[in-house]
mmCIF file of C-alpha atoms in Angstrom:
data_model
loop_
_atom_site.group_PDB
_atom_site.id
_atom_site.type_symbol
_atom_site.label_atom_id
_atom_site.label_comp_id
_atom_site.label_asym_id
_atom_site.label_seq_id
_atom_site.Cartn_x
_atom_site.Cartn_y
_atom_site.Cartn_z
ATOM 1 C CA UNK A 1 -22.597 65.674 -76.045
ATOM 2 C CA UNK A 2 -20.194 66.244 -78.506
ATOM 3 C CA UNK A 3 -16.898 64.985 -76.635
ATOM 4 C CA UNK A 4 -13.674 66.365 -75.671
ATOM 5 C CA UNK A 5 -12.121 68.211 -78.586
ATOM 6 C CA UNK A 6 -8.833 69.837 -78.857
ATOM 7 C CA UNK A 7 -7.371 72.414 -80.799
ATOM 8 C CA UNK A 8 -4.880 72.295 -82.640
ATOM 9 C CA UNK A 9 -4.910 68.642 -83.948
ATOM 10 C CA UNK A 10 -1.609 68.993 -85.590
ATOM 11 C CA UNK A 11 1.490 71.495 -85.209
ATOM 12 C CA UNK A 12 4.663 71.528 -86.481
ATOM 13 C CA UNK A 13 7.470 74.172 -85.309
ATOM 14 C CA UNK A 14 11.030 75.314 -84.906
ATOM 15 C CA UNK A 15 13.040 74.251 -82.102
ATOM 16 C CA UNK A 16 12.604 77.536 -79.191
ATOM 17 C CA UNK A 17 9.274 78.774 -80.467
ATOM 18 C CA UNK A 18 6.500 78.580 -78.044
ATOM 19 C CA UNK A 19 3.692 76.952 -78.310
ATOM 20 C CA UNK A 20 0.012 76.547 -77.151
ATOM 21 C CA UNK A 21 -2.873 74.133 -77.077
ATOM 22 C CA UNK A 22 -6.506 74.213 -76.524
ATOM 23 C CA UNK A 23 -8.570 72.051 -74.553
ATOM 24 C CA UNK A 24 -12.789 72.045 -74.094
ATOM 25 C CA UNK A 25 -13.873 69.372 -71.733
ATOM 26 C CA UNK A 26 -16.783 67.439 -72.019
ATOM 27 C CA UNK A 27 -19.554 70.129 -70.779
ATOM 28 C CA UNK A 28 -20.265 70.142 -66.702
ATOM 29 C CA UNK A 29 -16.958 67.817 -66.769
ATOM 30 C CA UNK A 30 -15.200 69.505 -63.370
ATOM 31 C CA UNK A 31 -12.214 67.544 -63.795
ATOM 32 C CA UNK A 32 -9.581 68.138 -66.500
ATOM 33 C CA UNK A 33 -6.280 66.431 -67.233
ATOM 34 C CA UNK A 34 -3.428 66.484 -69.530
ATOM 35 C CA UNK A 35 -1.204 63.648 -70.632
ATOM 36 C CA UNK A 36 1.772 63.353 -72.930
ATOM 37 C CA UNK A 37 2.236 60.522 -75.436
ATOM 38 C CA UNK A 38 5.011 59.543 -77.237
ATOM 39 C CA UNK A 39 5.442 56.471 -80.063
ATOM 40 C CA UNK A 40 5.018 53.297 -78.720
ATOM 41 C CA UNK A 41 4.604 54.119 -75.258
ATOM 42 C CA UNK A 42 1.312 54.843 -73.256
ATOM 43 C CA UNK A 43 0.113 57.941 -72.398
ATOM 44 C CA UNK A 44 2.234 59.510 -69.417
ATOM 45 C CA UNK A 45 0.496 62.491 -66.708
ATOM 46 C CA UNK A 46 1.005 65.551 -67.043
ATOM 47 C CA UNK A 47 -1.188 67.718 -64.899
ATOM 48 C CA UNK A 48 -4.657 68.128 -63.346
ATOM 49 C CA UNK A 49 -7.304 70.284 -62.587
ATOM 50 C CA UNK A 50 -10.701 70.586 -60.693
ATOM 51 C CA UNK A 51 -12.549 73.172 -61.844
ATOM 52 C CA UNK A 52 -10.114 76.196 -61.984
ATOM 53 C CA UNK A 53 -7.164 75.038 -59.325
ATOM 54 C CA UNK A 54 -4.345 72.917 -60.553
ATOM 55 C CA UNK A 55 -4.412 70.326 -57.910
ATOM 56 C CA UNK A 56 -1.242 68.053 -59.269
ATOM 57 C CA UNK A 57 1.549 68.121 -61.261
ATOM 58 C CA UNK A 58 4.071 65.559 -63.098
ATOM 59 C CA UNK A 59 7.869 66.250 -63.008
ATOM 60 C CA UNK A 60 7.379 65.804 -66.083
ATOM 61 C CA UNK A 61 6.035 69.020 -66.514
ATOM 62 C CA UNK A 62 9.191 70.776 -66.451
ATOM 63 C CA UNK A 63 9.135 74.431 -65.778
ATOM 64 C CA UNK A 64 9.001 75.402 -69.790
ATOM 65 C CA UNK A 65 5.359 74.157 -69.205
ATOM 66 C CA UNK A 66 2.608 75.878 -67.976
ATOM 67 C CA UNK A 67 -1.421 75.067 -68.123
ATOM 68 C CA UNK A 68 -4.125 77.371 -67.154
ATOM 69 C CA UNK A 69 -7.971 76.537 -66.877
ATOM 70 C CA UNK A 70 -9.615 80.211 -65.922
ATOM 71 C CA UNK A 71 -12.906 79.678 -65.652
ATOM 72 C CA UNK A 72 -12.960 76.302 -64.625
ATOM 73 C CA UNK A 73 -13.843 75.161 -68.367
ATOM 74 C CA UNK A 74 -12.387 75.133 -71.446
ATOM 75 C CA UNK A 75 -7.772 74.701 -70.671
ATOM 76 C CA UNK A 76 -4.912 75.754 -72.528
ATOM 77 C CA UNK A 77 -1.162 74.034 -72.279
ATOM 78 C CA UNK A 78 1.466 76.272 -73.449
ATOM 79 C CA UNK A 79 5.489 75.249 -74.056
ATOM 80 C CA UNK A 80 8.274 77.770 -74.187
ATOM 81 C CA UNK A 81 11.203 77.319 -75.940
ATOM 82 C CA UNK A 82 10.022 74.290 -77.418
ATOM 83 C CA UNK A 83 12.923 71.397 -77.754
ATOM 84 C CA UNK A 84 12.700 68.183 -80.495
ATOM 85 C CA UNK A 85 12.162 66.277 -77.267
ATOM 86 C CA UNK A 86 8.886 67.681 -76.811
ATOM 87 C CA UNK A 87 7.622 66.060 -79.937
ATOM 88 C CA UNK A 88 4.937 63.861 -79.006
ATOM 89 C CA UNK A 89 0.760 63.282 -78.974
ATOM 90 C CA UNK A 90 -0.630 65.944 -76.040
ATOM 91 C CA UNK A 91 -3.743 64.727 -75.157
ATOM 92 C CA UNK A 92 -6.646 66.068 -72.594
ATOM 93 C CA UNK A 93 -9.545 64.024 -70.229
ATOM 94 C CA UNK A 94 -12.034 65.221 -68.312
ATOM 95 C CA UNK A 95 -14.253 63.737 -65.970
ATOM 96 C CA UNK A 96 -17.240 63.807 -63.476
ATOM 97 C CA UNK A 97 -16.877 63.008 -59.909
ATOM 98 C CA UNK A 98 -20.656 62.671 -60.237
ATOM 99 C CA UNK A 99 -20.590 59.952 -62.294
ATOM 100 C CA UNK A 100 -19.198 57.445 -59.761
ATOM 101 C CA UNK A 101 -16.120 55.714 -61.039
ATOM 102 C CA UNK A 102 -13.253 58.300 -62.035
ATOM 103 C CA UNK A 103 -13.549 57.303 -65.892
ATOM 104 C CA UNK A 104 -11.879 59.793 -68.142
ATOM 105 C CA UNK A 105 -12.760 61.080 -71.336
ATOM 106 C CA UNK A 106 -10.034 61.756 -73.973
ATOM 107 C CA UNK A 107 -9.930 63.715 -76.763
ATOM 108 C CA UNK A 108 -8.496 63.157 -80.152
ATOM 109 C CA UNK A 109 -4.998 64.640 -78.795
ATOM 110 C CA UNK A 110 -2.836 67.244 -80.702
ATOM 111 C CA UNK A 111 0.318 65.973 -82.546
ATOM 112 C CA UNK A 112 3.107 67.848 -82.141
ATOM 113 C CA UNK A 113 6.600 68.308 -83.439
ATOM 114 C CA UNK A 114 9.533 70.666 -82.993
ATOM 115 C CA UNK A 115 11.943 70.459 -86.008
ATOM 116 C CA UNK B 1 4.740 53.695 -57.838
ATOM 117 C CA UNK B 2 1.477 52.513 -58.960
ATOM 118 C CA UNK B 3 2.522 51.246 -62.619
ATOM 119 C CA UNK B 4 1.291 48.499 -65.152
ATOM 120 C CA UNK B 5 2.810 46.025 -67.171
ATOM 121 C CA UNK B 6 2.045 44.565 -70.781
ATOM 122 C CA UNK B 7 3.163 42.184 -72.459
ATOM 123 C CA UNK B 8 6.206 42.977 -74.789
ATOM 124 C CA UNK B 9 5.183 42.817 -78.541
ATOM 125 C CA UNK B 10 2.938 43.457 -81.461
ATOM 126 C CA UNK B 11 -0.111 40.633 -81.827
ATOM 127 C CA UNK B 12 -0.416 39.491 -85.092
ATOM 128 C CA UNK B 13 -3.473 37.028 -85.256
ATOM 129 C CA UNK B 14 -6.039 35.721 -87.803
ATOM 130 C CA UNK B 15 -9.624 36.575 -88.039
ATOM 131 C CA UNK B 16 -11.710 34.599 -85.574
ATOM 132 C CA UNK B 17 -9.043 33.718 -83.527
ATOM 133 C CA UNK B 18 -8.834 34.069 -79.555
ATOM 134 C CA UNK B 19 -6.872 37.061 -78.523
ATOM 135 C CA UNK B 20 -5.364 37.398 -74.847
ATOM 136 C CA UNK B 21 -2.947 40.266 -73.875
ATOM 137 C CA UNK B 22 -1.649 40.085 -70.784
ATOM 138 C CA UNK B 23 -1.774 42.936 -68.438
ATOM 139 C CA UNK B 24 -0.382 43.061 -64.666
ATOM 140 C CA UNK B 25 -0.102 45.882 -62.148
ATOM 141 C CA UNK B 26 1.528 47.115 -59.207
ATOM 142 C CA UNK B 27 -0.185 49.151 -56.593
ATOM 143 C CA UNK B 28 -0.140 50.780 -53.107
ATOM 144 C CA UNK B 29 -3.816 50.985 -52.544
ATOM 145 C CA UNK B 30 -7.142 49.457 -54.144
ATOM 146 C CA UNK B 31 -6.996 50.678 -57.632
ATOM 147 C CA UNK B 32 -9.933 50.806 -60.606
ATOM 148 C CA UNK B 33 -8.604 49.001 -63.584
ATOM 149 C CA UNK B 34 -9.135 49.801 -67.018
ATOM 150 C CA UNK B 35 -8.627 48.353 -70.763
ATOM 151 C CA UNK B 36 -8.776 51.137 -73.094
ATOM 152 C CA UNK B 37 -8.657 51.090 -76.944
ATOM 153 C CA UNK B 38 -7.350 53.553 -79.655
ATOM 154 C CA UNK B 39 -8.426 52.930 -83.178
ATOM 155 C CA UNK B 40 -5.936 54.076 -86.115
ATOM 156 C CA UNK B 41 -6.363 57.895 -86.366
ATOM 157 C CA UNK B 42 -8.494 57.890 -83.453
ATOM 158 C CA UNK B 43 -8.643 59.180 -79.826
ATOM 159 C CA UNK B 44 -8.237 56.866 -76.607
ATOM 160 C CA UNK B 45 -11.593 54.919 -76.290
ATOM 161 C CA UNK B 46 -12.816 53.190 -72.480
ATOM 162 C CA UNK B 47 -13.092 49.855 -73.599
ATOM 163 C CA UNK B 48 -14.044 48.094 -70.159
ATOM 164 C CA UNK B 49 -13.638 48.740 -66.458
ATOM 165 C CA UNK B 50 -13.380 46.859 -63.099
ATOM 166 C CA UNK B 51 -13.510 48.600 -59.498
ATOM 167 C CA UNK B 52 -13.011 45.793 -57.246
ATOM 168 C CA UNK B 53 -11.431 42.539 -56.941
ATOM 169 C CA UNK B 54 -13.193 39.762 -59.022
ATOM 170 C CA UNK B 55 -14.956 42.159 -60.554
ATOM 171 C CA UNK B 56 -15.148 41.031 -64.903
ATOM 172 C CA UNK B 57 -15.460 43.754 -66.683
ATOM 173 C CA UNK B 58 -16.870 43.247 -70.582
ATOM 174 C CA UNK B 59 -18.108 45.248 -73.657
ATOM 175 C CA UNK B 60 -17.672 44.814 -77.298
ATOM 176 C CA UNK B 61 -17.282 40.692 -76.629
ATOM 177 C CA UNK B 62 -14.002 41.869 -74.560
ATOM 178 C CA UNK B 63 -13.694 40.586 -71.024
ATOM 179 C CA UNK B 64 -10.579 41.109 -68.255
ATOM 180 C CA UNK B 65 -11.309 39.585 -64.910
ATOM 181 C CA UNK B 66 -9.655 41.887 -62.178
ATOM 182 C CA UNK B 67 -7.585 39.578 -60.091
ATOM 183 C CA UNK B 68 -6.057 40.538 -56.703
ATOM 184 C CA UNK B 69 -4.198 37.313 -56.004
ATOM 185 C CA UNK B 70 -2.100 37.795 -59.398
ATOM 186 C CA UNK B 71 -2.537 41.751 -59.774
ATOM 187 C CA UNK B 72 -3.847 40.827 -63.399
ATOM 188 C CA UNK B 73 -6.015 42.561 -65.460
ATOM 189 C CA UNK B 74 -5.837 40.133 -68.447
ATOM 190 C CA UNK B 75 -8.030 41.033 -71.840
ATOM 191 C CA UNK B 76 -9.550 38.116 -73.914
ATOM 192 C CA UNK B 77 -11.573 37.971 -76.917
ATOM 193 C CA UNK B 78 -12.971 34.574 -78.179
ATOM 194 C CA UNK B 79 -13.123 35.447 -82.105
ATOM 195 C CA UNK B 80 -11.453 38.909 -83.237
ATOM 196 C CA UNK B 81 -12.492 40.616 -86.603
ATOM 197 C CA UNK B 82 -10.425 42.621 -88.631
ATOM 198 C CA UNK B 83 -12.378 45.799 -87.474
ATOM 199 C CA UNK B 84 -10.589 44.907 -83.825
ATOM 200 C CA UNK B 85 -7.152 46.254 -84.997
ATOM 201 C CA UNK B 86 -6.239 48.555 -82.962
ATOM 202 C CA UNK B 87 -3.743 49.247 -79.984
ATOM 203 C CA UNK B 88 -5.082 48.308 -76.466
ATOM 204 C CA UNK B 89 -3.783 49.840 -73.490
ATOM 205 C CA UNK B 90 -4.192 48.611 -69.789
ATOM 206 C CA UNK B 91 -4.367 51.366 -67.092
ATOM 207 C CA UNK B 92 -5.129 51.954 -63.250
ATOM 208 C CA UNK B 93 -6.158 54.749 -61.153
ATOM 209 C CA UNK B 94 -5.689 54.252 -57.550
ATOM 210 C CA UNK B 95 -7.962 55.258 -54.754
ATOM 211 C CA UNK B 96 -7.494 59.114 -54.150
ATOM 212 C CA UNK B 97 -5.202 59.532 -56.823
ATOM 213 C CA UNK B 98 -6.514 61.252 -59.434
ATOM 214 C CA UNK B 99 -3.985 60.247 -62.531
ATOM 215 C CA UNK B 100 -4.013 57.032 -65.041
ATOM 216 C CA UNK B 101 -1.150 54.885 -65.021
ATOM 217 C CA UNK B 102 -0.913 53.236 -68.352
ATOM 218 C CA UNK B 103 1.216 50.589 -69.762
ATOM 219 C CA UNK B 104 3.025 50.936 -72.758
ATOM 220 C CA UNK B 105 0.299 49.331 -74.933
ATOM 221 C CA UNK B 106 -0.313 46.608 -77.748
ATOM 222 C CA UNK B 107 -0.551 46.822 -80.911
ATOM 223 C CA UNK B 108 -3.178 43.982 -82.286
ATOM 224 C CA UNK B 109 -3.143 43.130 -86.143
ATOM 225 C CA UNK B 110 -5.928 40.846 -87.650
ATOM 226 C CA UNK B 111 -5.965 39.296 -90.897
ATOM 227 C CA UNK B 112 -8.611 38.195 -92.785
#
């Protein structure tokens, strides 16, 4: 079991570029999420999946955001004409109905910031 | 909303002494609450869990007692070490609802 990792773990980049992050849940994980976390606050919702379908999403996932998970593994979150206020940690969960209680699994999260 | 609520503030304590960060929630439904911990230059870690009312949950010498009556999710430690710096964040899911609420964390300092 080696965890939930994302990719990239840092990125830095000019205000209007887009850009897009990587997410592979733990394996046979069905349930994927995304949060958004800026300094000194917790770790805000984003959006969720189950398997492939994106079940529910934050208005704070304005429409500049879009995530995908195709084949019901690994996800990507992209942002379009990225804005300074989009500087923050994005970090991914899964989790496994199966395993009773809905306890999530985060990765290490992937810093980002828009100059 | 479902939310939670921490306690304002860095905790600055000494080594050995008993650490309590207060947590409280508000909820529609019969939520699971959780106590997770993020180590400097590390990802969010479950610390413990509780499902149902006076349920404790513990782990690492960490407890938090989930009371209904109060909607408190309290987290004490009888004797930190330094190696327990680290920010602690209290969180819910509700029943059905698929999403973490989390509060807006504490940041927890010990010195030898």
């Amino acid at each position: 079991d080696t965890g939930v990792s994302q990719d990239p773990r840092h990125k830095i980049t000019k205000r209007g570029q887009n850009v897009t992050f990587r997410c592979d849940p733990i394996s046979e994980h069905n349930r994927l999420y995304w949060y958004r976390q800026t300094l000194g606050q917790g770790p805000e919702f984003l959006t969720y999946f189950q398997n492939e379908a994106q079940l529910e999403k934050s208005r704070l996932l304005s429409d500049r955001f879009s995530a995908e998970r195709p084949k019901g593994s690994f996800s990507t979150l992209e942002i379009q004409r990225t804005e300074q206020g989009d500087s923050a940690m994005y970090l991914c969960a899964s989790s496994s109905r199966l395993e009773g209680l809905n306890e999530q699994f985060f990765g290490p999260g992937t810093r980002l910031t828009v100059l | 909303g479902d939310s939670v609520t921490q306690m304002e503030g860095p905790v600055t304590l000494s080594e050995e002494a008993f650490l309590t960060i207060n947590c409280t929630y508000t909820a529609t439904g019969y939520p699971s609450l959780f106590w997770y911990v993020q180590y400097p230059g590390e990802g969010l870690q479950l610390l413990l869990k509780a499902t149902k009312a006076d349920d404790k949950g513990s782990n690492k010498g960490f407890e938090a007692t989930y009371r209904k009556e109060t909607t408190s999710f309290h987290l004490e430690k009888g004797s930190v070490q330094v190696s327990d710096s680290a920010v602690y964040f209290c969180a819910l899911s509700d029943y059905g609802n698929n999403r973490l609420a989390f509060g807006k964390g504490n940041q927890v300092v010990v010195i030898p």
